[in-house]
Amino acid sequence: MNDVTPETFDVSVADRLAAEALIVDVDGFEGPLDLLLSLSRTQKVDLRKVSVLQLAQQYLAFIEQAKALRIELAADYLVMAAWLAFLKSRLLLPPDPTEEGPSGEDLAAHLAFQLERLQAMRDVAAKLMARDQLGRDFFARGVTQQVERVRKVEYTATLLDLMQGYARIRTKDEFRPFVMDRDAVFTMEQALERMRGLIGFAGTWTDISTYMPDGWNIDPGRWRSATASTFAASLELAKEGKVELRQSDTFAPIELRRKEPRGD
């Protein structure tokens, strides 16, 4: 049993690649077909000087040898040889103004662009493979040891903080929403109804306080409500044109009287 060493493995791979390479030997060039395309791109080899007949004969001979290798290999070289023959025919023939499609120079430029992209991908792949790889050049970190977490609570509150917290809790428990006593409110509707009933008896200027409800001056809150509603009702009546208002000075008493019709 033969031992396989890295040196013998590299030699076998090199021999296999050399056997699978298509070597052309035509006028002006001798080398692999993909190198011929690369040299034609850089104008180091003129495709006009390459014999298509010799290229086809050498290609057919290579196909016979490739049958023992891989069929996909023969297909790849068939595509390259077809492109080379087509490109040479477009470069040899004079341009036809009526023919549609790209010219030979355009095809050559497109092929050059594709070869540049292929070379760029090969360069990037080589750079990626040259980088350090996990498991070969560096290794992942092992399983870490379980760490136990212990929580320790330390209280830093002072006596003042405790008293303030207790006060907030008691204040929250004793909170009661504000509920207004509707009986202690003199509404504007009540004031309008009262003033409409009394305005007919006021022929001269009368203090607005005389229209206040009786008995509401005992409670300050009820008195403020009656004053505001009576004043708002007097403004509404003045807006309707039923009364006239006047005030002789700032903070002076407000007086009103019934407004007589213009026809009277």
Coordinates of C-alpha atoms in Angstrom, one line a residue:
M1 CA 0.0 0.0 0.0
N2 CA 1.4 3.3 -1.1
D3 CA 1.6 6.1 1.4
V4 CA 0.1 9.5 0.2
T5 CA 2.3 12.4 1.2
P6 CA 1.6 16.1 0.6
E7 CA 4.3 16.1 -2.1
T8 CA 2.9 13.2 -4.0
F9 CA -0.6 14.7 -3.7
D10 CA 0.5 18.0 -5.2
V11 CA 2.2 16.2 -8.1
S12 CA -0.9 14.1 -8.9
V13 CA -3.1 17.2 -8.9
A14 CA -0.6 19.0 -11.1
D15 CA -0.5 16.1 -13.5
R16 CA -4.3 15.9 -13.7
L17 CA -4.6 19.7 -14.4
A18 CA -1.9 19.4 -17.1
A19 CA -3.8 16.5 -18.7
E20 CA -7.1 18.5 -18.7
A21 CA -5.5 21.6 -20.2
L22 CA -6.0 22.2 -23.9
I23 CA -2.7 23.2 -25.4
V24 CA -2.8 24.8 -28.9
D25 CA 0.1 25.0 -31.3
V26 CA -0.7 27.3 -34.1
D27 CA 1.1 30.0 -36.0
G28 CA 2.1 32.8 -33.6
F29 CA 1.1 31.2 -30.3
E30 CA 1.4 28.0 -28.2
G31 CA -0.3 27.6 -24.8
P32 CA -3.6 27.0 -23.1
L33 CA -6.7 28.3 -24.8
D34 CA -7.8 30.5 -21.9
L35 CA -4.3 32.0 -21.9
L36 CA -4.7 32.7 -25.7
L37 CA -7.9 34.6 -24.9
S38 CA -6.1 36.6 -22.2
L39 CA -3.2 37.4 -24.5
S40 CA -5.6 38.5 -27.2
R41 CA -7.2 40.8 -24.8
T42 CA -3.9 42.6 -24.1
Q43 CA -3.1 42.6 -27.8
K44 CA 0.0 40.4 -27.3
V45 CA -1.4 37.9 -29.8
D46 CA -3.1 39.0 -33.0
L47 CA -6.2 36.8 -33.6
R48 CA -5.9 37.7 -37.3
K49 CA -2.7 35.6 -37.5
V50 CA -4.1 32.5 -35.8
S51 CA -5.2 29.7 -38.1
V52 CA -8.7 28.6 -37.4
L53 CA -8.1 25.3 -39.2
Q54 CA -5.2 24.3 -37.0
L55 CA -7.1 25.4 -34.0
A56 CA -10.1 23.2 -34.9
Q57 CA -7.9 20.2 -35.7
Q58 CA -6.1 20.5 -32.4
Y59 CA -9.4 21.0 -30.6
L60 CA -10.9 17.8 -32.1
A61 CA -7.9 15.8 -31.0
F62 CA -8.3 17.2 -27.5
I63 CA -12.0 16.2 -27.5
E64 CA -11.0 12.6 -28.2
Q65 CA -8.7 12.7 -25.2
A66 CA -11.3 14.5 -23.0
K67 CA -13.8 11.7 -23.4
A68 CA -11.8 9.7 -20.9
L69 CA -11.9 12.7 -18.5
R70 CA -15.0 14.7 -17.8
I71 CA -17.7 15.6 -20.3
E72 CA -18.2 19.0 -18.6
L73 CA -14.6 19.8 -19.3
A74 CA -15.0 19.2 -23.0
A75 CA -18.1 21.4 -23.0
D76 CA -16.2 24.3 -21.3
Y77 CA -13.5 24.1 -24.0
L78 CA -16.1 23.9 -26.7
V79 CA -17.6 27.2 -25.6
M80 CA -14.1 28.9 -25.5
A81 CA -13.2 27.6 -29.0
A82 CA -16.5 28.7 -30.4
W83 CA -16.1 32.2 -29.0
L84 CA -12.5 32.4 -30.4
A85 CA -13.6 31.3 -33.9
F86 CA -16.5 33.7 -33.9
L87 CA -14.4 36.6 -32.7
K88 CA -11.7 35.9 -35.3
S89 CA -14.4 35.8 -38.1
R90 CA -15.8 39.2 -37.0
L91 CA -12.3 40.7 -36.9
L92 CA -11.3 39.4 -40.3
L93 CA -14.5 40.4 -42.2
P94 CA -15.0 44.0 -43.1
P95 CA -17.8 45.7 -41.1
D96 CA -21.2 45.6 -42.7
P97 CA -23.2 48.8 -42.2
T98 CA -26.5 47.1 -42.7
E99 CA -25.8 44.3 -40.2
E100 CA -27.3 44.7 -36.7
G101 CA -25.5 43.7 -33.6
P102 CA -22.2 44.4 -32.0
S103 CA -19.0 44.7 -34.1
G104 CA -15.9 42.6 -33.7
E105 CA -14.2 45.3 -31.7
D106 CA -17.3 45.5 -29.3
L107 CA -17.2 41.7 -28.9
A108 CA -13.5 41.8 -28.1
A109 CA -14.1 44.6 -25.6
H110 CA -16.9 42.6 -24.0
L111 CA -14.8 39.5 -23.8
A112 CA -12.0 41.5 -22.3
F113 CA -14.4 42.9 -19.6
Q114 CA -15.6 39.3 -18.8
L115 CA -12.0 38.2 -18.5
E116 CA -11.2 41.1 -16.1
R117 CA -14.2 40.2 -14.0
L118 CA -13.0 36.6 -13.9
Q119 CA -9.5 37.6 -12.9
A120 CA -10.9 39.9 -10.2
M121 CA -13.0 37.1 -8.7
R122 CA -9.9 34.8 -8.7
D123 CA -7.9 37.5 -6.9
V124 CA -10.6 38.0 -4.3
A125 CA -11.0 34.3 -3.8
A126 CA -7.2 33.9 -3.3
K127 CA -7.2 36.7 -0.7
L128 CA -10.1 35.1 1.2
M129 CA -8.4 31.7 1.2
A130 CA -5.1 33.3 2.4
R131 CA -6.8 34.7 5.5
D132 CA -6.7 33.0 8.8
Q133 CA -9.3 30.3 9.1
L134 CA -11.2 29.1 12.1
G135 CA -10.0 25.7 13.3
R136 CA -6.7 26.0 11.4
D137 CA -5.1 29.3 12.3
F138 CA -7.2 30.3 15.3
F139 CA -9.7 28.5 17.5
A140 CA -12.9 29.4 19.1
R141 CA -13.2 30.0 22.8
G142 CA -14.1 27.0 24.9
V143 CA -17.1 26.6 27.1
T144 CA -17.0 29.3 29.8
Q145 CA -17.4 28.5 33.5
Q146 CA -20.8 29.1 34.9
V147 CA -20.9 32.2 37.0
E148 CA -23.2 32.5 40.0
R149 CA -24.8 35.8 40.6
V150 CA -25.5 36.8 44.1
R151 CA -27.8 39.8 44.7
K152 CA -27.2 41.9 47.8
V153 CA -29.6 44.6 48.7
E154 CA -28.4 47.6 50.7
Y155 CA -30.9 50.2 52.1
T156 CA -29.7 53.8 52.2
A157 CA -32.9 55.5 53.2
T158 CA -32.9 57.9 56.1
L159 CA -35.5 58.7 58.7
L160 CA -36.7 61.7 56.6
D161 CA -37.2 59.5 53.5
L162 CA -39.3 57.0 55.5
M163 CA -41.5 59.8 56.9
Q164 CA -42.0 61.3 53.4
G165 CA -42.9 57.9 52.0
Y166 CA -45.4 57.4 54.8
A167 CA -46.9 60.8 54.2
R168 CA -47.4 60.1 50.5
I169 CA -49.2 56.8 51.3
R170 CA -51.5 58.4 53.8
T171 CA -52.2 61.3 51.5
K172 CA -53.1 58.9 48.7
D173 CA -55.4 56.9 50.9
E174 CA -57.3 60.0 52.1
F175 CA -57.7 61.5 48.7
R176 CA -61.3 62.3 47.8
P177 CA -62.4 63.7 44.4
F178 CA -64.0 67.2 44.4
V179 CA -67.8 67.0 44.2
M180 CA -69.6 70.3 43.6
D181 CA -72.9 70.9 45.4
R182 CA -75.3 71.8 42.7
D183 CA -77.7 73.4 45.2
A184 CA -75.0 76.0 46.1
V185 CA -74.7 77.1 42.4
F186 CA -77.0 79.7 40.8
T187 CA -77.1 78.9 37.2
M188 CA -77.2 81.3 34.3
E189 CA -80.6 79.9 33.2
Q190 CA -82.0 80.7 36.6
A191 CA -80.6 84.2 36.5
L192 CA -82.1 84.8 33.0
E193 CA -85.5 83.6 34.1
R194 CA -85.4 85.8 37.2
M195 CA -84.2 88.9 35.3
R196 CA -86.8 88.5 32.6
G197 CA -89.5 88.4 35.2
L198 CA -88.2 91.5 37.0
I199 CA -86.9 93.7 34.1
G200 CA -90.4 94.9 33.2
F201 CA -90.7 96.7 36.5
A202 CA -87.3 98.6 36.2
G203 CA -88.2 101.8 34.5
T204 CA -85.1 103.7 35.6
W205 CA -81.4 102.8 36.1
T206 CA -81.2 100.2 38.8
D207 CA -78.3 98.6 40.5
I208 CA -77.7 95.0 39.2
S209 CA -77.4 93.8 42.8
T210 CA -81.1 94.2 43.2
Y211 CA -81.7 91.3 40.8
M212 CA -79.7 88.9 43.0
P213 CA -81.7 86.0 44.6
D214 CA -82.8 86.5 48.1
G215 CA -80.9 84.8 50.9
W216 CA -77.8 84.0 48.8
N217 CA -75.6 86.7 50.5
I218 CA -75.3 84.6 53.7
D219 CA -72.9 82.0 52.1
P220 CA -69.9 83.6 50.3
G221 CA -69.7 80.8 47.9
R222 CA -73.3 81.0 46.9
W223 CA -73.1 84.8 46.7
R224 CA -70.2 84.6 44.2
S225 CA -72.1 82.1 42.1
A226 CA -75.2 84.3 42.0
T227 CA -73.2 87.4 41.2
A228 CA -71.4 85.8 38.2
S229 CA -74.6 84.3 36.8
T230 CA -76.6 87.5 37.2
F231 CA -73.8 89.5 35.5
A232 CA -73.7 87.0 32.6
A233 CA -77.5 87.1 32.3
S234 CA -77.5 90.9 32.1
L235 CA -74.9 90.8 29.3
E236 CA -77.1 88.2 27.4
L237 CA -80.1 90.5 27.8
A238 CA -78.1 93.5 26.6
K239 CA -77.0 91.4 23.6
E240 CA -80.7 90.6 22.8
G241 CA -81.5 94.4 23.0
K242 CA -83.8 94.1 26.0
V243 CA -81.7 96.1 28.6
E244 CA -79.1 98.8 28.7
L245 CA -76.0 98.7 30.9
R246 CA -73.8 101.4 32.3
Q247 CA -70.9 101.9 34.7
S248 CA -69.9 105.4 35.7
D249 CA -66.3 104.5 36.8
T250 CA -63.9 101.6 37.3
F251 CA -65.2 99.3 40.0
A252 CA -68.3 101.4 40.2
P253 CA -71.7 99.6 40.6
I254 CA -73.2 98.3 37.3
E255 CA -76.7 99.7 36.6
L256 CA -79.2 98.6 34.0
R257 CA -82.7 99.5 32.8
R258 CA -85.2 98.2 30.3
K259 CA -84.5 99.3 26.7
E260 CA -87.6 101.0 25.2
P261 CA -88.6 100.2 21.6
R262 CA -87.5 102.9 19.1
G263 CA -91.1 103.5 18.0
D264 CA -92.1 104.6 21.4

